[in-house]
Coordinates of C-alpha atoms in Angstrom, one line a residue:
Chain A
M713 CA -0.1 -0.1 -0.1
A714 CA 2.9 2.4 0.6
L715 CA 4.5 1.9 -2.6
I716 CA 1.0 2.4 -4.4
K717 CA 0.9 5.7 -2.0
R718 CA 4.3 6.6 -3.0
L719 CA 3.8 6.0 -6.8
Y720 CA 0.4 8.2 -6.5
N721 CA 2.3 11.0 -4.6
W722 CA 4.9 11.0 -7.6
L723 CA 2.6 11.1 -10.4
D724 CA 0.5 13.8 -8.2
L725 CA 3.9 16.3 -8.3
R726 CA 4.2 15.5 -12.1
I727 CA 0.6 15.8 -13.5
G728 CA -1.5 16.9 -10.8
A729 CA -3.1 13.5 -10.1
K730 CA -4.7 14.4 -6.9
E731 CA -6.5 17.4 -8.5
I732 CA -7.9 15.2 -11.2
V733 CA -9.1 12.7 -8.8
E734 CA -10.9 15.7 -7.0
Q735 CA -12.4 17.2 -9.8
E736 CA -13.8 14.2 -11.6
L737 CA -14.1 11.4 -9.2
T738 CA -14.6 12.5 -5.3
G739 CA -15.6 16.3 -6.1
Y740 CA -17.9 15.1 -8.8
L741 CA -21.1 15.3 -7.0
L742 CA -24.5 13.5 -8.6
P743 CA -27.9 14.1 -7.2
R744 CA -28.6 12.4 -4.1
N745 CA -31.7 10.5 -5.5
I746 CA -30.0 8.9 -8.7
N747 CA -30.7 5.5 -9.4
E748 CA -29.5 2.6 -10.7
W749 CA -30.7 3.1 -14.3
Y750 CA -28.1 6.1 -14.8
S751 CA -25.0 3.2 -14.6
L752 CA -26.4 2.0 -17.8
G753 CA -24.2 4.2 -19.8
S754 CA -21.0 2.7 -17.7
V755 CA -22.2 -0.7 -18.7
L756 CA -22.6 0.3 -22.4
L757 CA -19.1 1.6 -22.3
V758 CA -17.9 -2.0 -20.9
I759 CA -19.6 -3.7 -23.7
F760 CA -18.4 -1.6 -26.1
T761 CA -14.8 -2.2 -24.8
L762 CA -15.5 -5.9 -24.7
Q763 CA -16.8 -5.8 -28.4
V764 CA -13.5 -3.8 -29.3
V765 CA -11.2 -6.6 -27.8
T766 CA -12.9 -9.8 -28.9
G767 CA -13.4 -8.3 -32.4
L768 CA -9.6 -7.6 -32.6
L769 CA -9.1 -11.3 -31.5
L770 CA -11.3 -12.8 -34.1
L771 CA -9.4 -10.5 -36.5
V772 CA -6.6 -12.4 -35.9
Y773 CA -7.9 -15.6 -37.6
Y774 CA -11.1 -14.5 -39.5
V775 CA -10.6 -14.4 -43.2
P776 CA -12.8 -11.7 -45.1
D777 CA -13.0 -13.8 -48.3
A778 CA -16.1 -15.4 -49.6
E779 CA -14.7 -18.9 -50.1
K780 CA -12.7 -18.8 -46.5
A781 CA -15.0 -16.7 -44.4
F782 CA -17.0 -19.6 -43.2
K783 CA -14.2 -22.1 -42.7
S784 CA -12.1 -19.5 -40.8
V785 CA -15.1 -19.0 -38.4
T786 CA -15.5 -23.2 -38.1
Y787 CA -11.7 -23.0 -37.6
I788 CA -12.1 -20.5 -34.6
M789 CA -15.1 -22.1 -33.0
N790 CA -14.0 -25.7 -33.2
E791 CA -10.2 -26.0 -33.4
L792 CA -8.8 -23.0 -31.7
P793 CA -8.3 -22.9 -27.8
Y794 CA -11.2 -20.9 -26.5
G795 CA -12.0 -19.8 -29.6
W796 CA -15.7 -20.4 -29.3
L797 CA -15.5 -18.5 -25.9
I798 CA -14.4 -15.5 -27.8
R799 CA -16.4 -15.8 -30.7
L800 CA -19.4 -16.2 -28.4
C801 CA -18.9 -13.4 -26.4
H802 CA -18.6 -11.1 -29.6
A803 CA -21.8 -12.5 -31.0
V804 CA -23.6 -12.6 -27.7
G805 CA -22.2 -9.1 -26.6
S806 CA -23.6 -7.6 -29.9
N807 CA -26.8 -8.5 -29.1
M808 CA -26.6 -7.2 -25.3
M809 CA -25.1 -3.9 -26.5
V810 CA -28.6 -3.2 -28.6
A811 CA -30.4 -4.6 -25.5
V812 CA -29.1 -2.5 -22.9
L813 CA -29.0 0.4 -25.3
I814 CA -32.5 0.1 -25.6
M815 CA -33.1 0.1 -21.8
H816 CA -30.5 2.9 -21.5
M817 CA -32.7 5.1 -23.7
L818 CA -36.3 3.8 -22.3
S819 CA -34.8 5.1 -18.8
T820 CA -33.6 8.5 -20.4
L821 CA -37.1 8.8 -22.1
F822 CA -38.9 7.8 -19.0
M823 CA -36.8 10.2 -16.4
K824 CA -37.4 12.9 -19.2
S825 CA -33.3 13.5 -19.2
Y826 CA -33.5 14.3 -23.1
K827 CA -35.2 17.5 -22.4
S828 CA -33.6 21.2 -22.6
P829 CA -30.5 21.5 -22.5
R830 CA -29.9 17.9 -23.1
E831 CA -30.6 17.8 -26.7
L832 CA -27.3 17.0 -28.1
N833 CA -27.1 14.0 -25.5
W834 CA -30.3 12.8 -26.8
L835 CA -29.2 13.1 -30.4
T836 CA -25.6 11.9 -29.9
G837 CA -27.0 8.7 -28.2
F838 CA -29.7 8.4 -30.8
L839 CA -27.1 8.0 -33.7
L840 CA -25.1 5.7 -31.3
F841 CA -28.4 3.4 -31.6
T842 CA -28.5 3.8 -35.3
L843 CA -24.9 3.1 -35.6
V844 CA -24.9 0.3 -33.3
Q845 CA -28.0 -1.4 -35.5
G846 CA -25.5 -0.6 -38.6
I847 CA -22.6 -2.4 -36.8
S848 CA -24.5 -5.4 -35.8
L849 CA -26.0 -5.7 -39.5
T850 CA -22.9 -5.5 -41.0
G851 CA -21.2 -7.9 -38.5
Y852 CA -23.9 -10.5 -39.0
L853 CA -22.9 -11.1 -42.5
L854 CA -19.4 -11.8 -41.9
P855 CA -19.7 -15.7 -40.6
W856 CA -20.8 -16.2 -44.2
S857 CA -23.3 -18.7 -43.2
Q858 CA -26.9 -19.4 -44.5
L859 CA -28.5 -17.3 -42.1
S860 CA -26.0 -14.4 -42.1
F861 CA -26.1 -14.8 -46.2
W862 CA -29.6 -14.4 -46.6
A863 CA -30.7 -12.3 -43.6
T864 CA -28.7 -9.6 -45.0
T865 CA -30.4 -10.2 -48.4
V866 CA -33.6 -9.4 -46.9
A867 CA -32.2 -6.5 -45.0
T868 CA -30.5 -4.6 -47.9
N869 CA -33.5 -5.3 -50.0
S870 CA -35.8 -3.2 -48.0
A871 CA -34.0 -0.2 -49.3
A872 CA -35.5 -1.3 -52.9
A873 CA -38.6 0.3 -51.6
I874 CA -37.2 3.9 -52.1
P875 CA -38.7 5.5 -55.3
V876 CA -36.5 6.2 -58.1
V877 CA -32.9 5.5 -56.4
G878 CA -33.9 2.4 -54.4
P879 CA -32.7 -0.3 -56.7
Y880 CA -29.3 1.5 -57.3
L881 CA -29.1 2.0 -53.8
V882 CA -29.6 -1.7 -53.2
E883 CA -26.5 -2.5 -55.4
F884 CA -24.7 -0.1 -54.0
L885 CA -25.0 -1.4 -50.6
R886 CA -24.3 -4.5 -51.7
G887 CA -21.8 -4.0 -54.3
S888 CA -23.2 -6.2 -56.9
K889 CA -26.7 -6.9 -57.8
L890 CA -27.1 -9.6 -55.3
V891 CA -25.3 -10.4 -52.1
G892 CA -22.1 -11.7 -53.1
P893 CA -18.4 -11.5 -52.4
A894 CA -18.3 -7.6 -53.0
T895 CA -20.8 -7.4 -50.5
L896 CA -18.5 -9.1 -47.8
G897 CA -15.7 -6.7 -48.7
R898 CA -17.4 -3.5 -47.9
F899 CA -19.6 -4.7 -45.0
F900 CA -16.2 -6.1 -43.3
A901 CA -14.6 -2.5 -44.0
L902 CA -17.7 -0.8 -42.6
H903 CA -17.6 -3.4 -39.3
V904 CA -14.2 -3.1 -38.2
G905 CA -13.0 0.1 -39.6
V906 CA -15.6 2.9 -40.3
I907 CA -18.4 2.2 -38.0
P908 CA -16.4 1.6 -34.7
A909 CA -14.4 4.7 -35.3
V910 CA -17.8 6.9 -35.8
I911 CA -18.9 4.9 -32.6
A912 CA -15.9 5.9 -30.6
G913 CA -15.9 9.3 -31.7
L914 CA -19.8 9.8 -30.9
I915 CA -19.4 8.2 -27.8
G916 CA -16.7 10.9 -27.0
A917 CA -19.0 13.6 -28.0
H918 CA -21.8 12.1 -25.8
L919 CA -19.6 12.1 -22.6
F920 CA -18.3 15.6 -23.4
C921 CA -21.9 16.8 -23.8
L922 CA -22.5 14.6 -20.4
K923 CA -19.7 16.5 -18.7
R924 CA -20.5 20.2 -20.0
T925 CA -24.2 19.9 -19.2
G926 CA -23.8 18.0 -15.8
I927 CA -25.9 15.1 -14.8
S928 CA -29.5 15.5 -14.7
T929 CA -31.6 15.1 -11.7
P930 CA -34.2 12.0 -11.4
P931 CA -37.8 13.4 -11.3
F932 CA -38.9 11.6 -8.7
G933 CA -37.3 10.1 -5.5
D934 CA -35.9 12.1 -2.3
Q935 CA -35.3 15.6 -2.9
V936 CA -37.0 16.2 -6.4
E937 CA -36.0 19.2 -8.3
T938 CA -39.3 19.6 -10.7
G939 CA -39.4 21.4 -13.6
S940 CA -36.3 23.0 -15.9
H941 CA -34.2 25.2 -14.2
W942 CA -32.2 25.9 -17.0
N943 CA -32.2 29.5 -18.3
P944 CA -31.8 29.3 -22.3
E945 CA -30.1 32.8 -22.2
H946 CA -26.7 31.5 -20.5
Y947 CA -24.8 28.2 -20.1
R948 CA -25.0 26.8 -17.0
Y949 CA -23.5 23.6 -15.6
E950 CA -25.9 21.7 -13.6
S951 CA -24.3 20.9 -10.4
H952 CA -25.4 19.1 -7.3
P953 CA -24.1 20.9 -4.4
G954 CA -24.5 18.6 -1.1
G955 CA -24.9 15.3 -3.6
I956 CA -23.2 12.2 -3.4
P957 CA -19.7 11.6 -4.8
F958 CA -19.3 9.6 -8.0
F959 CA -16.2 8.0 -6.4
P960 CA -16.8 5.7 -4.3
N961 CA -20.4 6.2 -4.1
Y962 CA -21.7 5.8 -7.6
A963 CA -18.8 4.0 -8.8
L964 CA -19.7 0.9 -6.5
Q965 CA -23.2 1.4 -8.1
D966 CA -21.6 1.2 -11.5
L967 CA -19.7 -1.9 -10.6
T968 CA -22.8 -3.5 -9.3
S969 CA -24.9 -3.0 -12.9
I970 CA -21.5 -4.4 -14.7
G971 CA -21.5 -7.2 -12.3
V972 CA -25.3 -8.0 -13.0
Y973 CA -24.7 -7.3 -16.6
F974 CA -21.6 -9.8 -16.7
A975 CA -23.8 -12.9 -14.8
V976 CA -26.6 -12.4 -17.5
F977 CA -23.9 -12.1 -20.4
L978 CA -22.0 -15.1 -19.2
A979 CA -25.1 -16.9 -18.2
V980 CA -26.1 -16.9 -21.9
V981 CA -22.6 -17.7 -23.3
F982 CA -22.2 -21.0 -21.1
F983 CA -25.6 -22.2 -20.7
A984 CA -27.6 -21.1 -24.1
P985 CA -24.9 -20.4 -26.4
N986 CA -27.1 -21.3 -29.5
L987 CA -30.1 -18.9 -28.4
L988 CA -28.9 -16.5 -31.1
F989 CA -28.1 -19.3 -33.7
T990 CA -30.7 -20.9 -35.7
P991 CA -29.4 -24.2 -37.7
D992 CA -28.8 -22.0 -40.7
A993 CA -26.0 -20.3 -39.0
F994 CA -23.9 -23.7 -39.1
I995 CA -24.4 -24.1 -43.1
P996 CA -22.0 -22.2 -45.6
A997 CA -23.7 -19.6 -47.6
N998 CA -25.2 -20.7 -50.6
A999 CA -26.2 -18.0 -53.3
F1000 CA -28.4 -20.7 -54.8
Q1001 CA -30.5 -22.1 -52.1
T1002 CA -32.8 -19.6 -50.0
P1003 CA -33.4 -21.5 -46.8
A1004 CA -37.4 -21.3 -45.5
H1005 CA -38.4 -18.8 -43.0
I1006 CA -35.4 -16.5 -42.7
K1007 CA -35.7 -13.6 -40.3
P1008 CA -33.6 -10.8 -39.3
E1009 CA -32.3 -10.4 -35.8
W1010 CA -34.5 -9.7 -33.1
Y1011 CA -34.1 -6.0 -32.8
F1012 CA -35.2 -6.2 -36.4
L1013 CA -38.1 -7.9 -36.1
A1014 CA -40.4 -4.7 -35.7
N1015 CA -39.0 -3.3 -38.6
Y1016 CA -39.6 -6.4 -40.7
Q1017 CA -43.0 -6.9 -39.5
T1018 CA -43.9 -3.2 -40.1
L1019 CA -42.9 -4.0 -43.9
K1020 CA -45.0 -6.9 -44.1
I1021 CA -48.0 -5.5 -42.7
F1022 CA -48.2 -2.2 -45.0
P1023 CA -49.7 -2.7 -48.7
S1024 CA -46.8 -1.4 -49.9
E1025 CA -43.2 -1.4 -49.1
L1026 CA -42.9 2.2 -49.4
L1027 CA -45.4 2.9 -46.9
G1028 CA -43.9 0.7 -44.6
L1029 CA -40.5 2.2 -44.6
S1030 CA -42.1 5.6 -44.6
V1031 CA -44.0 4.7 -41.4
Q1032 CA -40.7 4.0 -39.8
A1033 CA -38.7 6.9 -40.9
A1034 CA -41.2 9.0 -39.5
A1035 CA -41.4 7.1 -36.3
M1036 CA -37.8 7.0 -36.0
T1037 CA -37.3 11.1 -36.9
F1038 CA -40.0 11.7 -34.5
L1039 CA -37.5 9.9 -31.7
A1040 CA -34.4 11.5 -32.9
L1041 CA -36.1 15.2 -32.5
L1042 CA -38.0 14.4 -29.3
P1043 CA -36.3 16.9 -27.2
F1044 CA -37.2 19.7 -30.1
I1045 CA -40.8 18.4 -30.1
D1046 CA -41.7 17.5 -26.2
R1047 CA -40.9 21.3 -24.9
S1048 CA -42.9 21.1 -21.4
P1049 CA -40.8 21.9 -18.7
E1050 CA -42.4 19.1 -16.3
R1051 CA -40.2 16.1 -16.1
N1052 CA -42.2 13.8 -13.8
P1053 CA -43.7 11.3 -16.1
F1054 CA -46.5 10.7 -13.4
K1055 CA -48.0 14.2 -13.8
R1056 CA -48.0 13.6 -17.6
P1057 CA -50.7 10.8 -18.3
L1058 CA -50.5 11.5 -22.5
F1059 CA -46.5 10.8 -22.3
L1060 CA -47.0 7.8 -20.0
V1061 CA -49.7 6.3 -22.6
C1062 CA -47.3 7.0 -25.7
F1063 CA -44.4 5.8 -23.8
F1064 CA -45.9 2.3 -22.7
G1065 CA -48.1 2.2 -25.9
G1066 CA -45.1 2.6 -27.8
F1067 CA -43.0 0.1 -26.1
L1068 CA -45.8 -2.3 -26.0
L1069 CA -46.4 -1.6 -30.1
W1070 CA -42.4 -2.4 -30.7
V1071 CA -43.0 -5.5 -28.5
G1072 CA -46.0 -6.8 -30.1
L1073 CA -44.7 -6.1 -33.6
S1074 CA -41.5 -8.1 -32.7
V1075 CA -43.4 -11.2 -31.1
W1076 CA -45.7 -11.0 -34.2
G1077 CA -42.4 -10.7 -36.7
H1078 CA -41.0 -14.0 -34.9
Y1079 CA -44.1 -16.1 -35.1
S1080 CA -45.3 -14.6 -38.7
Chain B
M944 CA -8.9 -2.2 15.3
E945 CA -11.8 -4.6 14.5
N946 CA -12.9 -2.4 12.0
N947 CA -9.4 -2.1 10.3
G948 CA -9.2 -6.1 10.6
R949 CA -12.6 -6.6 8.9
R950 CA -11.7 -3.8 6.2
K951 CA -8.2 -5.2 5.5
F952 CA -9.9 -8.6 5.2
L953 CA -12.4 -7.4 2.6
G954 CA -9.7 -5.8 0.6
V955 CA -7.5 -8.8 0.4
C956 CA -10.8 -11.0 -0.6
L957 CA -11.6 -8.4 -3.1
A958 CA -8.2 -8.3 -4.3
G959 CA -8.0 -12.2 -4.8
A960 CA -11.3 -12.2 -6.6
S961 CA -10.2 -9.5 -9.1
A962 CA -6.6 -11.5 -9.4
A963 CA -8.8 -14.7 -10.4
A964 CA -11.3 -13.2 -12.4
A965 CA -8.3 -11.5 -14.5
A966 CA -6.6 -14.6 -14.7
A967 CA -9.8 -16.5 -16.0
A968 CA -10.0 -13.6 -18.7
V969 CA -6.4 -13.8 -19.5
Y970 CA -5.8 -17.4 -19.7
P971 CA -8.4 -18.2 -22.6
V972 CA -6.7 -15.2 -24.4
F973 CA -3.3 -16.6 -24.3
R974 CA -4.4 -19.8 -25.2
Y975 CA -6.3 -18.2 -28.1
L976 CA -3.2 -16.4 -29.3
A977 CA -0.5 -18.9 -28.3
P978 CA 1.1 -20.9 -31.5
R979 CA -0.3 -24.5 -31.8
S980 CA 2.1 -27.3 -31.4
D981 CA -0.2 -29.7 -33.9
Q982 CA 0.7 -27.1 -36.6
Q983 CA 4.3 -27.2 -36.6
G984 CA 4.8 -29.2 -39.8
S985 CA 5.7 -32.9 -40.4
N986 CA 8.7 -34.2 -38.3
K987 CA 9.4 -37.0 -41.0
V988 CA 9.8 -36.0 -44.7
E989 CA 10.6 -38.4 -47.8
F990 CA 12.1 -37.9 -51.1
A991 CA 12.9 -40.2 -54.2
E992 CA 16.6 -40.4 -54.5
S993 CA 16.4 -39.5 -57.9
D994 CA 14.8 -36.0 -57.2
L995 CA 18.0 -34.8 -55.9
P996 CA 21.2 -34.9 -58.5
A997 CA 24.6 -34.7 -57.1
G998 CA 25.8 -31.1 -56.4
E999 CA 21.9 -30.0 -56.1
A1000 CA 20.1 -28.7 -53.0
K1001 CA 16.4 -28.9 -52.1
F1002 CA 14.9 -26.8 -50.0
F1003 CA 11.8 -28.1 -48.0
E1004 CA 9.3 -27.1 -44.8
Y1005 CA 10.3 -29.1 -42.0
A1006 CA 9.0 -29.2 -38.4
G1007 CA 7.8 -25.9 -39.0
S1008 CA 10.9 -24.4 -40.1
S1009 CA 12.8 -24.2 -43.1
A1010 CA 15.5 -27.1 -44.2
V1011 CA 17.7 -27.8 -47.2
L1012 CA 18.6 -31.1 -48.5
V1013 CA 22.2 -31.4 -50.4
K1014 CA 24.0 -34.4 -52.4
T1015 CA 27.3 -33.2 -52.5
S1016 CA 29.4 -33.9 -55.6
A1017 CA 31.3 -36.7 -53.8
G1018 CA 27.5 -38.3 -53.4
A1019 CA 26.9 -37.8 -49.7
V1020 CA 23.4 -36.8 -48.6
V1021 CA 23.2 -34.0 -46.0
A1022 CA 20.3 -32.4 -44.2
L1023 CA 20.5 -29.0 -42.7
S1024 CA 18.3 -26.3 -41.1
A1025 CA 18.3 -23.4 -44.0
V1026 CA 18.1 -20.8 -41.1
C1027 CA 21.2 -19.1 -41.0
T1028 CA 22.8 -19.0 -37.5
H1029 CA 23.5 -15.2 -37.5
L1030 CA 20.1 -13.4 -37.6
G1031 CA 17.7 -16.2 -39.0
C1032 CA 17.7 -15.5 -42.6
I1033 CA 17.5 -18.3 -45.2
V1034 CA 20.6 -19.6 -46.9
Q1035 CA 20.9 -19.7 -50.8
W1036 CA 22.7 -22.7 -52.8
E1037 CA 25.4 -21.7 -54.9
K1038 CA 25.5 -24.3 -57.1
D1039 CA 28.8 -23.0 -58.9
K1040 CA 30.6 -22.5 -55.8
Q1041 CA 29.1 -25.5 -53.9
D1042 CA 28.5 -23.6 -50.7
F1043 CA 25.7 -21.9 -48.8
L1044 CA 25.6 -18.0 -49.0
C1045 CA 23.2 -15.9 -46.6
P1046 CA 22.4 -13.0 -48.3
C1047 CA 21.7 -10.7 -45.6
H1048 CA 24.9 -10.2 -44.0
A1049 CA 27.4 -12.7 -46.6
G1050 CA 27.6 -15.6 -44.1
R1051 CA 29.2 -18.8 -46.0
Y1052 CA 28.7 -22.5 -45.1
T1053 CA 30.0 -25.6 -46.7
P1054 CA 27.9 -28.0 -47.8
D1055 CA 27.9 -30.0 -44.5
G1056 CA 27.1 -26.5 -42.7
T1057 CA 30.2 -25.6 -41.2
V1058 CA 30.8 -21.7 -41.2
V1059 CA 33.6 -20.6 -43.9
S1060 CA 33.4 -16.9 -43.6
G1061 CA 31.1 -14.1 -42.2
P1062 CA 29.4 -13.4 -39.0
P1063 CA 27.5 -16.7 -38.1
P1064 CA 28.5 -17.9 -34.8
R1065 CA 27.9 -21.6 -35.3
P1066 CA 27.5 -24.1 -37.9
L1067 CA 23.8 -24.8 -39.4
A1068 CA 21.9 -27.4 -37.3
K1069 CA 22.4 -30.9 -38.9
I1070 CA 19.1 -33.2 -39.3
P1071 CA 19.1 -36.9 -39.2
V1072 CA 18.8 -38.2 -42.7
S1073 CA 19.0 -41.7 -44.0
V1074 CA 18.9 -43.1 -47.7
A1075 CA 17.5 -46.6 -48.2
N1076 CA 16.0 -48.2 -51.2
G1077 CA 16.0 -45.1 -53.4
K1078 CA 14.4 -43.1 -50.8
I1079 CA 15.8 -40.2 -48.8
T1080 CA 14.1 -40.2 -45.5
V1081 CA 14.8 -36.9 -43.3
G1082 CA 13.8 -36.9 -39.5

């Protein structure tokens, strides 16, 4: 311990470590009524880091070539020591990332943390959500199995409904008329290079907004601060005098949430490894044989079902685009200063109604 | 005092659990990245004696590394590691001079691997070789 203290003092003399700790950890005060839902951002940071690490490890042996991709994934899964563990952590982790991101967004919606002055936090978060869906979609093709090949065919085909440019857009996305080796090349580049870099940048922007605006106060529990005290004339950091310090108090909550996440995540990896794989995931891609009942990933099932229930694909796409735009611009549409959801019955109905609609469409899409 | 003891005990438990978790995460990654012993190539290689005329050399992969088989002008068959003992480059056979030259730093070896000139500190490693019934067996 004495050695650690000496090292800490040595660092402090050179880079002012104590000042940083005081400013960012022990002196960084959070609202006293903060709850566990606020720790989902930290859980997401851990998941993203784990995805980067496992992704880099998979890159060591994965071959992005239509002739060799499936074989290289099979080699990782069946022959390399612990290859199955690293690949499953990556595959399960991507689904978990979407699930936790949805929970993070739902809690932000429910506690109204998206309201002024946090429009940019919401927008960067929303962009992160669409990019995480994008990185999941592009990664889905890489094993080059029947499942990944045909799910990508179905997913990319949706863009054909856009008038005039639709068919060309599909061809541009795929790099060829049908999904093929050209698609694998561009999806690989997007999955391992472009999208992760943009996600990392947006995470930085999201955290920057969080630090500059200050953390929001939950609209319920002890010491509730209702209504917005933000004055649109001047920049103001929302401080929480008399609040609880981030370290050690809330860091412990972050660790607890990360622990709970790992329990669920590892339970799936070790006890239900095939939860996310259908039998088509174990057959190499065959461009001449479409398997029956190809479905997209669970988080695209609602979109998939929406396209099916509308008489024209264009209408289905437009409805989805309108819903996504509405969600993205919500902080600019919902201007009411009231943040307590229990004092806004219309909001509560929309929130639960919208969530149930999404779940209903997903279940319907799964069984349709 | 009692509180301090409990705090220290919990601290040690936490450090131990963290170390165990870290080891559980690092070990699979190490095994995943470690070179595989079953992919080091064959330890026994056979050639037809007619494939190797006198004064010629034949390079091949042996036990995950590079090796060379030489039939000297006198007819003796020698198998050597082709890895130069200086800095690990692969030596080249010079048919006209009947010796090995390492192109990296001009180390020279005789057909039986002895250093003639240049910086190599040791001779080329010898590999067991036998000739029987028109077949050359290395290893």
